[in-house]
Structures are given as C-alpha cells and as structure tokens.
C-alpha cells in the first residue's frame, strides 16, 4: 500500500514540482557542458586590451577555429573545486553581506519598523505604498528576497486585518522585493557579480537605475491600490475570495502586540547604521570606485557596529556570523557550480564559438534590437535557471562579448540581465514566486490572473529603459 501511495503522489505532482533543485540543475548543466565540448568545434576571438580603460575586448572580425580539446570526466570534478576557488571573491562578499543583513534582522529592528507603521494611524492608512517602497528598496540595495518567505504570513495576516486579501500580502512583501531585486542598484547577488564579470566599476550606472526604480514603483503602487480598493468595497471581487485563509488571520493578542510594539533606542541605532552602510556603499562606489574588498569592508564594519549597538558578546557575534554563513550556503554552492560550467567551456575553447553562433542572427540588427533580444532571452532563461547568482556567472560571460560585437555597452547588457532575471522571478513556478505562492496558499492560476496585466506594463517599461540605455551609450562602457 505504501508503494502504491508513493507512486500516486508522484503522479499527482505538478510538472513544475518535478523540476530538480537549482543545485542539481546546475550540476546537470556542468555534465551537459562537458558533453558539448565534444560536439561544438573549438574556436576563439583575438582579444585586445583597451589602453585607455584597461578593459579587454574582442576583435569582432578575428574569429577562427582552433584544435579541439574536449573535457575529460576527471576534469569535470576538478572544475568544481576550481570554480569555488575562482569564485572566492564573490563568495566571501556574499558571506559578509548576508552577515550584515542577518545582524540587522537578528536585532529585531526590521520587525520594529513594521510595528511602528501599524501603530501609527496615519501611516497605517498608507501601509500598502509604504511597505511596497520599503521592500523595493530592500530588494534593490541589499538583495532582500528569500528572507521575505518568513515574513509572508505576517503580511498576509496584516492585509486580511485591513479588509484586503492574501494577494495584497504577497504584493507588499514578496512582489515588491522581487521588483527591487530586478532594478538592483547595489544588489550583491546580481549586480556585483554581473559588473565584476563585465569589468565594470562596482555599482556604476546608478543614475538610470534609480530613475527606472521610480518608473517601476509608480504603476506597481497604482495597480496594487486599485485592486485593494476594489475588493475593500466589494470582497466578492477578490480573486481568492473562495479560498480559506483563516490560518493567517491575526488573533486579538497578535493585533495588540503589533499595535503596542515600540521601537527601542538600540533598534533605532541599528537601523541608522544599516542605512548609513547602504549610503557608504553607493557613494563609495560612485565617487571612490569601490571594488569587492571595499564593499566587503563596509559590510563587515556595519555588521560589527550593529552588533556592538545591540550589546552582543564576542561569542554571540561569532555565532551570528556562522549562522548567517550556513543560511546563505546554497548561494555559495550555486556560484561555484556556475563558475565550473564556465571553466569547462572556456578550457575547451568552445565559449567563443557559442558567442559567434549567437552573434550571427543579430549581427545585421541595429543595437537597440539586439539589446531587446538580450532582455527577452534573459527573461526566458530564468525559467530553467531560477537563480540570479547562477545566471550571472553562467550567462554574463556570453552576454559581455555579445554586447561588444553588437555595439551595445556592457552596462546595458548588465541592465538587460538584471531586468530579465529579476522580473521573471514573479512569472515562473520554478522561480521565487513558486515558493511565495506555496507559503501563501494561492494557486498559480489566480496569481497569473492578477499579475499578468501588471507584468505587461513592467515589461514595456523595461524595454523603454533598455532602449534609453542604448541611445545614451549607458556606461561608463
């Protein structure tokens, strides 16, 4: 009977539930990459270092085939170690960055902000735009995304308490974070990785990014408020009105706890240090050309100052650091595996052949059309590689030379990458929205009915800003 039940459960699984985890998927990609080294002819471009910028670019007319050097089975396993070593700069940036975020959350400062807003009658009436703005900023600046999973029940309960529904709870928390992550002004998991691979100054190109954030915020807030007001007037118009969300409703004690919560002086100091750290990273990157070591330095100092403000002992700080590293370990493995795929293709001299093949269909297109093609390609790719870090290391080495060949700046290629990867996180069941909806108990069909019109608006805005990037030679290069 147990065997029959197990088989029945497998059959009942949705197709997207059968897709392996990202780690397994990237390992399979590594194997496929090794096999491709036997099928794709080796070739290379001549690379030239620009004397003014020091940036290495390819000569578009120099492609030629070379002797094949396919990957052996032992080389596949050696590449995993090499990938982790070569990705160590980004890996340790991620470790220290998450230690910084983890420390802020550990002090209760973030939850105190939520309580402060709910406790204030004027802010409470504006809770939808306030939380959308806060979470968009969180996703854009320090890459908040997965941490929202634990917060979703709280915000669903809050939305229901405000006579709205569970979809509003997902919007003001998870959706807002994903939109901010797509803009990625200083997101260490996507922007830092992509710009590092593209040899761009760390966190450069801030002006157009912040302008685009405003452009995405306005329709997002309008669309969410429009739906919220509609269902508040007539609850039957809620897309999920027939579903049971009683488990998320706040009891009287929880409502009182939120309304009576007060932000302590320590939490205020922690938040001030956290915000100053973000300002230091942005200003340092723009004015002083911060690289990975300098950004990691700010993360470390910020985390320690917040720990001192919270009066943590040396042992507690060490414990927090180890706990933060353990929680982010999945991202680290993805970075190493994705880098391993690149190592396999590079050592076999087939990556230039792939770039050359991708370039052929677009070589006669104007740069603006090629850039839009990159955006669409990245949006589709997120279906099979639902990880920003994994995609950055896997895709950017191909997009950078493709951008050079197509007459597009590398900064534009990075923008196309972050937009395509970030916004599609809200589109595919294999991406972050799949986990969010699972927590929220909202069927995919209901979410798509709500979200697709907004996604269409956001996609048009993405294409407009990619076009602006091409027309203005968005740079520095």
Short mmCIF file of C-alpha atoms in Angstrom, two decimals:
data_model
loop_
_atom_site.label_atom_id
_atom_site.label_comp_id
_atom_site.label_asym_id
_atom_site.label_seq_id
_atom_site.Cartn_x
_atom_site.Cartn_y
_atom_site.Cartn_z
CA UNK A 1 0.00 0.00 0.00
CA UNK A 2 2.81 2.42 0.88
CA UNK A 3 4.42 1.86 -2.53
CA UNK A 4 1.10 2.49 -4.29
CA UNK A 5 0.56 5.70 -2.29
CA UNK A 6 4.08 6.87 -3.12
CA UNK A 7 3.53 6.23 -6.84
CA UNK A 8 0.18 8.04 -6.66
CA UNK A 9 1.83 11.06 -5.02
CA UNK A 10 4.47 11.19 -7.77
CA UNK A 11 1.76 11.05 -10.47
CA UNK A 12 -0.21 13.80 -8.72
CA UNK A 13 2.79 16.12 -8.65
CA UNK A 14 2.58 19.13 -10.93
CA UNK A 15 5.09 19.25 -13.77
CA UNK A 16 6.94 22.14 -12.12
CA UNK A 17 7.28 20.17 -8.86
CA UNK A 18 9.26 17.53 -10.75
CA UNK A 19 11.93 20.03 -11.83
CA UNK A 20 15.11 19.38 -9.80
CA UNK A 21 16.62 21.90 -7.41
CA UNK A 22 18.89 24.61 -8.80
CA UNK A 23 21.99 22.86 -7.43
CA UNK A 24 21.06 19.61 -9.19
CA UNK A 25 20.14 21.52 -12.33
CA UNK A 26 23.50 23.32 -12.45
CA UNK A 27 25.39 20.06 -11.87
CA UNK A 28 23.47 18.55 -14.81
CA UNK A 29 24.38 21.66 -16.80
CA UNK A 30 28.02 21.00 -15.92
CA UNK A 31 27.75 17.47 -17.34
CA UNK A 32 25.95 18.75 -20.45
CA UNK A 33 28.67 21.40 -20.88
CA UNK A 34 31.34 18.69 -20.79
CA UNK A 35 29.46 16.67 -23.43
CA UNK A 36 29.12 19.77 -25.63
CA UNK A 37 32.89 20.17 -25.71
CA UNK A 38 32.90 17.03 -27.89
CA UNK A 39 30.15 18.35 -30.18
CA UNK A 40 30.95 22.06 -30.57
CA UNK A 41 34.10 22.89 -32.56
CA UNK A 42 36.71 24.89 -30.67
CA UNK A 43 37.24 28.48 -31.74
CA UNK A 44 38.39 31.81 -30.41
CA UNK A 45 38.43 35.54 -30.97
CA UNK A 46 41.56 37.65 -30.67
CA UNK A 47 41.26 39.80 -27.55
CA UNK A 48 42.70 43.28 -27.30
CA UNK A 49 43.24 45.39 -24.17
CA UNK A 50 41.97 48.96 -24.49
CA UNK A 51 44.90 51.16 -23.42
CA UNK A 52 42.62 53.93 -22.11
CA UNK A 53 40.27 51.83 -19.97
CA UNK A 54 42.30 48.66 -19.45
CA UNK A 55 39.22 46.64 -20.46
CA UNK A 56 39.74 43.52 -22.56
CA UNK A 57 37.53 43.39 -25.67
CA UNK A 58 37.33 41.04 -28.64
CA UNK A 59 38.08 41.84 -32.24
CA UNK A 60 34.74 41.02 -33.99
CA UNK A 61 36.47 40.05 -37.25
CA UNK A 62 39.07 37.77 -35.71
CA UNK A 63 37.10 34.57 -35.03
CA UNK A 64 38.86 31.41 -36.15
CA UNK A 65 38.69 27.71 -35.35
CA UNK A 66 41.42 26.03 -33.29
CA UNK A 67 42.36 22.47 -32.32
CA UNK A 68 39.70 20.78 -30.22
CA UNK A 69 40.41 19.98 -26.56
CA UNK A 70 37.29 18.30 -25.11
CA UNK A 71 36.76 17.86 -21.38
CA UNK A 72 37.54 14.52 -19.69
CA UNK A 73 35.45 13.05 -16.88
CA UNK A 74 38.08 13.83 -14.23
CA UNK A 75 38.25 17.44 -15.44
CA UNK A 76 34.54 17.80 -14.67
CA UNK A 77 35.12 17.10 -10.99
CA UNK A 78 38.30 19.17 -10.88
CA UNK A 79 36.32 22.12 -12.27
CA UNK A 80 34.01 22.12 -9.21
CA UNK A 81 36.96 22.86 -6.92
CA UNK A 82 38.42 25.36 -9.38
CA UNK A 83 35.03 27.08 -9.71
CA UNK A 84 34.77 27.56 -5.96
CA UNK A 85 38.34 28.92 -5.81
CA UNK A 86 37.90 31.30 -8.77
CA UNK A 87 34.57 32.49 -7.37
CA UNK A 88 36.02 33.11 -3.92
CA UNK A 89 35.95 36.90 -4.26
CA UNK A 90 32.21 36.98 -4.84
CA UNK A 91 31.60 34.09 -2.43
CA UNK A 92 33.16 35.90 0.52
CA UNK A 93 31.37 39.12 -0.45
CA UNK A 94 28.09 37.18 -0.21
CA UNK A 95 29.08 35.68 3.16
CA UNK A 96 29.91 39.09 4.65
CA UNK A 97 26.94 40.80 3.01
CA UNK A 98 24.48 38.34 4.45
CA UNK A 99 26.16 38.59 7.88
CA UNK A 100 25.40 42.32 7.68
CA UNK A 101 21.72 41.71 6.79
CA UNK A 102 21.35 38.85 9.29
CA UNK A 103 22.65 41.02 12.13
CA UNK A 104 20.10 43.75 11.38
CA UNK A 105 17.23 41.23 11.30
CA UNK A 106 18.51 39.45 14.43
CA UNK A 107 18.24 42.64 16.50
CA UNK A 108 14.51 42.86 15.68
CA UNK A 109 14.98 46.25 14.02
CA UNK A 110 13.12 45.25 10.86
CA UNK A 111 10.10 43.88 12.73
CA UNK A 112 10.12 47.03 14.85
CA UNK A 113 9.70 49.13 11.68
CA UNK A 114 6.63 47.04 10.79
CA UNK A 115 5.19 47.57 14.28
CA UNK A 116 5.90 51.31 14.10
CA UNK A 117 3.93 51.67 10.88
CA UNK A 118 0.97 49.61 12.14
CA UNK A 119 0.95 51.51 15.44
CA UNK A 120 0.67 54.89 13.70
CA UNK A 121 -2.90 55.56 12.48
CA UNK A 122 -1.77 57.87 9.65
CA UNK A 123 0.96 55.52 8.41
CA UNK A 124 -1.42 52.60 8.79
CA UNK A 125 -3.79 54.06 6.18
CA UNK A 126 -0.86 54.22 3.76
CA UNK A 127 0.53 50.79 4.62
CA UNK A 128 0.38 49.49 1.01
CA UNK A 129 2.58 52.16 -0.66
CA UNK A 130 4.85 52.39 2.40
CA UNK A 131 5.65 48.68 2.50
CA UNK A 132 5.97 48.42 -1.29
CA UNK A 133 8.55 51.24 -1.24
CA UNK A 134 10.43 49.74 1.74
CA UNK A 135 10.64 46.26 0.21
CA UNK A 136 11.54 47.56 -3.26
CA UNK A 137 14.43 49.43 -1.64
CA UNK A 138 15.40 46.31 0.35
CA UNK A 139 15.47 44.16 -2.79
CA UNK A 140 17.34 46.76 -4.80
CA UNK A 141 20.02 47.73 -2.30
CA UNK A 142 20.98 44.63 -0.34
CA UNK A 143 19.27 41.92 -2.38
CA UNK A 144 16.44 41.00 0.01
CA UNK A 145 14.33 38.20 -1.43
CA UNK A 146 14.43 34.82 0.29
CA UNK A 147 14.15 36.40 3.75
CA UNK A 148 10.64 37.53 2.81
CA UNK A 149 9.44 33.92 2.90
CA UNK A 150 9.30 34.03 6.67
CA UNK A 151 7.57 37.42 6.62
CA UNK A 152 4.80 36.48 4.18
CA UNK A 153 2.39 35.01 6.78
CA UNK A 154 2.71 38.24 8.79
CA UNK A 155 1.87 40.44 5.81
CA UNK A 156 -0.95 38.20 4.62
CA UNK A 157 -2.45 38.44 8.12
CA UNK A 158 -1.94 42.22 8.06
CA UNK A 159 -3.67 42.55 4.67
CA UNK A 160 -6.63 40.46 5.86
CA UNK A 161 -6.83 42.57 9.03
CA UNK A 162 -7.05 45.66 6.79
CA UNK A 163 -10.02 44.07 4.94
CA UNK A 164 -7.94 43.15 1.91
CA UNK A 165 -6.79 39.66 0.83
CA UNK A 166 -3.77 37.34 0.67
CA UNK A 167 -2.73 38.63 -2.77
CA UNK A 168 -2.20 42.09 -1.28
CA UNK A 169 0.00 40.49 1.39
CA UNK A 170 2.16 38.88 -1.32
CA UNK A 171 2.30 42.18 -3.26
CA UNK A 172 3.53 44.43 -0.47
CA UNK A 173 6.21 41.97 0.62
CA UNK A 174 7.36 39.32 -1.87
CA UNK A 175 6.40 41.04 -5.13
CA UNK A 176 7.89 44.36 -4.07
CA UNK A 177 11.19 42.69 -3.11
CA UNK A 178 11.42 40.92 -6.46
CA UNK A 179 10.83 44.19 -8.34
CA UNK A 180 13.55 45.90 -6.30
CA UNK A 181 15.88 42.96 -6.89
CA UNK A 182 15.35 43.41 -10.64
CA UNK A 183 16.37 47.08 -10.52
CA UNK A 184 19.40 46.01 -8.47
CA UNK A 185 21.07 49.31 -7.66
CA UNK A 186 23.56 47.61 -5.34
CA UNK A 187 22.33 44.02 -5.15
CA UNK A 188 25.42 41.93 -4.24
CA UNK A 189 23.93 38.72 -5.68
CA UNK A 190 23.30 40.03 -9.21
CA UNK A 191 24.71 43.50 -9.94
CA UNK A 192 28.02 42.94 -8.16
CA UNK A 193 28.52 39.61 -9.93
CA UNK A 194 27.49 40.85 -13.37
CA UNK A 195 29.53 44.05 -13.24
CA UNK A 196 32.55 42.19 -11.92
CA UNK A 197 32.41 39.78 -14.89
CA UNK A 198 31.86 42.70 -17.30
CA UNK A 199 34.92 44.50 -15.83
CA UNK A 200 32.71 47.48 -14.96
CA UNK A 201 33.31 49.67 -11.91
CA UNK A 202 31.43 48.22 -8.94
CA UNK A 203 27.87 49.58 -8.70
CA UNK A 204 28.37 52.04 -11.54
CA UNK A 205 25.47 53.40 -13.61
CA UNK A 206 23.38 54.41 -10.59
CA UNK A 207 21.56 57.37 -12.17
CA UNK A 208 19.49 55.44 -14.70
CA UNK A 209 18.87 52.62 -12.23
CA UNK A 210 17.30 54.90 -9.62
CA UNK A 211 15.24 56.63 -12.30
CA UNK A 212 13.96 53.27 -13.52
CA UNK A 213 13.09 52.29 -9.95
CA UNK A 214 10.75 55.27 -9.75
CA UNK A 215 9.26 54.31 -13.11
CA UNK A 216 8.54 50.77 -11.87
CA UNK A 217 7.25 51.91 -8.47
CA UNK A 218 4.51 54.20 -9.77
CA UNK A 219 2.50 51.61 -11.78
CA UNK A 220 3.15 48.92 -9.14
CA UNK A 221 1.66 51.03 -6.34
CA UNK A 222 -1.20 52.23 -8.56
CA UNK A 223 -2.09 48.71 -9.71
CA UNK A 224 -1.97 47.26 -6.17
CA UNK A 225 -4.02 50.11 -4.66
CA UNK A 226 -6.57 49.82 -7.48
CA UNK A 227 -7.12 46.15 -6.70
CA UNK A 228 -7.09 46.75 -2.92
CA UNK A 229 -9.74 49.48 -3.11
CA UNK A 230 -11.91 47.35 -5.39
CA UNK A 231 -12.02 44.35 -3.04
CA UNK A 232 -12.42 46.54 0.05
CA UNK A 233 -15.63 47.94 -1.46
CA UNK A 234 -16.79 44.51 -2.65
CA UNK A 235 -14.96 41.49 -1.09
CA UNK A 236 -16.57 39.17 -3.65
CA UNK A 237 -14.33 40.71 -6.32
CA UNK A 238 -11.24 39.28 -4.65
CA UNK A 239 -9.56 36.74 -6.94
CA UNK A 240 -9.15 34.44 -3.92
CA UNK A 241 -12.46 35.16 -2.19
CA UNK A 242 -13.49 31.48 -2.25
CA UNK A 243 -10.30 30.23 -0.57
CA UNK A 244 -9.73 29.69 3.15
CA UNK A 245 -7.08 31.90 4.73
CA UNK A 246 -8.33 31.62 8.30
CA UNK A 247 -4.96 30.26 9.46
CA UNK A 248 -3.37 33.63 8.60
CA UNK A 249 -5.86 35.78 10.47
CA UNK A 250 -4.46 37.58 13.49
CA UNK A 251 -5.96 36.78 16.84
CA UNK A 252 -6.63 39.60 19.28
CA UNK A 253 -3.34 39.10 21.14
CA UNK A 254 -1.27 39.34 17.95
CA UNK A 255 -3.07 42.53 16.88
CA UNK A 256 -2.42 44.06 20.28
CA UNK A 257 1.26 43.03 20.15
CA UNK A 258 1.68 44.77 16.79
CA UNK A 259 -0.22 47.89 17.84
CA UNK A 260 1.58 48.20 21.18
CA UNK A 261 5.08 47.49 19.82
CA UNK A 262 7.61 50.26 20.23
CA UNK A 263 10.98 50.70 18.56
CA UNK A 264 13.77 50.72 21.12
CA UNK A 265 16.71 53.12 21.08
CA UNK A 266 19.00 50.20 20.23
CA UNK A 267 16.87 49.27 17.20
CA UNK A 268 16.88 52.89 16.03
CA UNK A 269 20.68 52.95 16.23
CA UNK A 270 20.92 49.62 14.38
CA UNK A 271 18.67 50.90 11.58
CA UNK A 272 20.69 54.11 11.33
CA UNK A 273 23.94 52.10 10.99
CA UNK A 274 22.32 49.83 8.42
CA UNK A 275 21.11 52.74 6.28
CA UNK A 276 24.45 54.54 6.60
CA UNK A 277 26.16 51.37 5.35
CA UNK A 278 23.99 51.43 2.22
CA UNK A 279 24.81 55.11 1.66
CA UNK A 280 28.53 54.39 2.15
CA UNK A 281 28.43 51.60 -0.46
CA UNK A 282 26.58 53.71 -3.05
CA UNK A 283 28.65 56.87 -2.50
CA UNK A 284 31.91 54.92 -2.27
CA UNK A 285 31.16 53.02 -5.47
CA UNK A 286 30.26 56.17 -7.42
CA UNK A 287 32.89 58.59 -6.10
CA UNK A 288 35.74 56.37 -4.94
CA UNK A 289 35.41 53.39 -7.33
CA UNK A 290 34.85 50.81 -4.61
CA UNK A 291 35.63 47.24 -5.62
CA UNK A 292 34.80 43.94 -3.92
CA UNK A 293 37.25 44.42 -1.00
CA UNK A 294 35.91 47.88 -0.15
CA UNK A 295 32.24 46.81 -0.31
CA UNK A 296 33.04 43.76 1.84
CA UNK A 297 34.79 46.11 4.28
CA UNK A 298 31.62 48.21 4.64
CA UNK A 299 29.53 45.08 5.20
CA UNK A 300 31.89 43.86 7.92
CA UNK A 301 32.17 47.20 9.72
CA UNK A 302 28.40 47.71 9.50
CA UNK A 303 27.68 44.25 10.92
CA UNK A 304 30.13 44.75 13.80
CA UNK A 305 28.80 48.23 14.65
CA UNK A 306 25.23 46.90 14.72
CA UNK A 307 26.40 44.02 16.92
CA UNK A 308 28.10 46.44 19.33
CA UNK A 309 24.96 48.60 19.42
CA UNK A 310 22.90 45.51 20.28
CA UNK A 311 25.44 44.67 23.02
CA UNK A 312 26.23 41.25 21.59
CA UNK A 313 29.12 39.43 23.16
CA UNK A 314 32.09 38.31 21.07
CA UNK A 315 30.78 34.74 21.19
CA UNK A 316 27.31 35.85 20.03
CA UNK A 317 28.79 37.83 17.12
CA UNK A 318 30.80 34.78 16.07
CA UNK A 319 27.70 32.60 16.39
CA UNK A 320 25.68 35.06 14.27
CA UNK A 321 28.37 35.05 11.59
CA UNK A 322 28.43 31.25 11.41
CA UNK A 323 24.64 31.06 11.33
CA UNK A 324 24.46 33.67 8.55
CA UNK A 325 27.06 31.76 6.51
CA UNK A 326 25.14 28.50 6.93
CA UNK A 327 21.88 30.09 5.76
CA UNK A 328 23.48 31.50 2.61
CA UNK A 329 25.49 28.37 1.78
CA UNK A 330 23.13 27.43 -1.07
CA UNK A 331 24.02 30.65 -2.91
CA UNK A 332 27.73 29.94 -2.46
CA UNK A 333 27.38 26.46 -3.97
CA UNK A 334 25.46 27.94 -6.93
CA UNK A 335 28.25 30.46 -7.55
CA UNK A 336 30.89 27.73 -7.52
CA UNK A 337 28.93 25.36 -9.79
CA UNK A 338 28.03 28.10 -12.26
CA UNK A 339 31.68 29.15 -12.42
CA UNK A 340 32.59 25.48 -13.03
CA UNK A 341 30.36 25.42 -16.13
CA UNK A 342 32.20 28.47 -17.46
CA UNK A 343 35.60 26.88 -16.72
CA UNK A 344 34.64 23.72 -18.66
CA UNK A 345 33.54 25.72 -21.72
CA UNK A 346 36.49 28.13 -21.56
CA UNK A 347 39.18 25.46 -21.19
CA UNK A 348 37.73 23.60 -24.17
CA UNK A 349 37.77 26.81 -26.27
CA UNK A 350 34.07 26.50 -27.18
CA UNK A 351 32.63 29.56 -25.43
CA UNK A 352 33.80 31.87 -28.25
CA UNK A 353 32.19 29.51 -30.75
CA UNK A 354 28.90 29.81 -28.84
CA UNK A 355 29.19 33.61 -28.84
CA UNK A 356 29.99 33.60 -32.55
CA UNK A 357 26.93 31.42 -33.23
CA UNK A 358 24.62 33.66 -31.19
CA UNK A 359 26.01 36.72 -32.94
CA UNK A 360 25.17 35.54 -36.46
CA UNK A 361 21.36 36.08 -36.28
CA UNK A 362 21.73 39.57 -34.76
CA UNK A 363 24.84 40.92 -36.48
CA UNK A 364 22.81 42.84 -39.05
CA UNK A 365 20.31 44.15 -36.48
CA UNK A 366 20.61 47.66 -35.05
CA UNK A 367 21.99 47.79 -31.49
CA UNK A 368 18.59 48.65 -29.97
CA UNK A 369 17.05 45.47 -31.42
CA UNK A 370 19.95 43.33 -30.20
CA UNK A 371 19.55 44.77 -26.69
CA UNK A 372 15.84 43.96 -26.65
CA UNK A 373 16.71 40.43 -27.78
CA UNK A 374 19.06 40.11 -24.80
CA UNK A 375 16.27 41.20 -22.45
CA UNK A 376 13.80 38.66 -23.86
CA UNK A 377 16.43 35.90 -23.85
CA UNK A 378 17.22 36.55 -20.19
CA UNK A 379 13.53 36.64 -19.25
CA UNK A 380 13.03 33.20 -20.84
CA UNK A 381 16.24 31.77 -19.36
CA UNK A 382 15.06 32.37 -15.80
CA UNK A 383 12.58 29.54 -16.30
CA UNK A 384 15.38 26.96 -16.36
CA UNK A 385 17.97 28.67 -14.12
CA UNK A 386 15.91 30.28 -11.33
CA UNK A 387 18.90 31.76 -9.55
CA UNK A 388 20.30 35.26 -10.04
CA UNK A 389 23.77 34.28 -8.88
CA UNK A 390 23.84 31.15 -11.02
CA UNK A 391 22.68 33.07 -14.07
CA UNK A 392 25.14 35.91 -13.56
CA UNK A 393 28.14 33.61 -13.59
CA UNK A 394 26.77 31.40 -16.37
CA UNK A 395 25.26 33.96 -18.74
CA UNK A 396 27.26 37.17 -18.36
CA UNK A 397 30.49 35.71 -19.87
CA UNK A 398 28.40 35.16 -23.03
CA UNK A 399 26.43 38.42 -22.91
CA UNK A 400 29.51 40.61 -22.46
CA UNK A 401 31.28 39.67 -25.73
CA UNK A 402 27.87 39.55 -27.44
CA UNK A 403 27.31 43.15 -26.35
CA UNK A 404 30.77 44.15 -27.63
CA UNK A 405 30.04 42.57 -31.01
CA UNK A 406 26.59 44.17 -31.26
CA UNK A 407 27.76 47.69 -30.44
CA UNK A 408 25.97 47.71 -27.07
CA UNK A 409 27.64 48.92 -23.88
CA UNK A 410 28.40 46.32 -21.25
CA UNK A 411 26.38 48.33 -18.74
CA UNK A 412 23.33 47.88 -21.00
CA UNK A 413 23.95 44.13 -21.05
CA UNK A 414 24.04 44.12 -17.23
CA UNK A 415 20.75 46.05 -17.15
CA UNK A 416 19.14 43.56 -19.56
CA UNK A 417 20.39 40.73 -17.33
CA UNK A 418 19.07 42.12 -14.02
CA UNK A 419 15.71 43.10 -15.54
CA UNK A 420 15.19 39.77 -17.27
CA UNK A 421 16.28 37.72 -14.28
CA UNK A 422 14.51 39.83 -11.67
CA UNK A 423 11.04 40.46 -13.06
CA UNK A 424 10.58 36.91 -14.30
CA UNK A 425 11.01 35.77 -10.68
CA UNK A 426 7.34 36.73 -10.42
CA UNK A 427 6.32 34.84 -13.53
CA UNK A 428 7.50 31.21 -13.36
CA UNK A 429 6.58 28.47 -10.88
CA UNK A 430 10.23 27.40 -10.95
CA UNK A 431 11.31 30.84 -9.64
CA UNK A 432 10.76 32.63 -6.33
CA UNK A 433 7.05 33.23 -6.87
CA UNK A 434 6.53 29.46 -6.75
CA UNK A 435 7.77 29.39 -3.15
CA UNK A 436 5.87 32.55 -2.22
CA UNK A 437 2.55 31.24 -3.55
CA UNK A 438 3.14 27.91 -1.82
CA UNK A 439 3.51 29.72 1.51
CA UNK A 440 0.52 31.95 0.75
CA UNK A 441 -1.67 29.01 -0.39
CA UNK A 442 -2.58 30.86 -3.60
CA UNK A 443 -2.99 28.79 -6.82
CA UNK A 444 -0.80 29.82 -9.76
CA UNK A 445 -3.80 30.49 -11.97
CA UNK A 446 -5.16 33.07 -9.52
CA UNK A 447 -1.79 34.81 -9.31
CA UNK A 448 -1.39 34.95 -13.09
CA UNK A 449 -4.88 36.41 -13.44
CA UNK A 450 -3.88 39.19 -11.05
CA UNK A 451 -0.27 39.73 -12.09
CA UNK A 452 -0.11 39.37 -15.88
CA UNK A 453 -1.56 42.84 -16.69
CA UNK A 454 0.99 44.42 -14.34
CA UNK A 455 3.79 42.30 -15.81
CA UNK A 456 2.86 43.58 -19.27
CA UNK A 457 3.18 47.18 -18.03
CA UNK A 458 6.51 46.45 -16.32
CA UNK A 459 7.87 44.69 -19.43
CA UNK A 460 7.12 47.75 -21.58
CA UNK A 461 8.96 49.94 -19.04
CA UNK A 462 11.91 47.53 -19.10
CA UNK A 463 12.11 47.77 -22.88
CA UNK A 464 11.91 51.57 -22.74
CA UNK A 465 14.83 51.80 -20.30
CA UNK A 466 16.92 49.31 -22.26
CA UNK A 467 16.27 51.49 -25.34
CA UNK A 468 17.29 54.60 -23.38
CA UNK A 469 20.47 52.78 -22.32
CA UNK A 470 21.34 52.02 -25.95
CA UNK A 471 20.56 55.55 -27.19
CA UNK A 472 22.60 57.20 -24.42
CA UNK A 473 25.52 54.72 -24.54
CA UNK A 474 24.83 53.88 -20.90
CA UNK A 475 28.20 53.36 -19.39
CA UNK A 476 30.93 54.00 -18.50
CA UNK A 477 31.30 51.42 -21.29
#
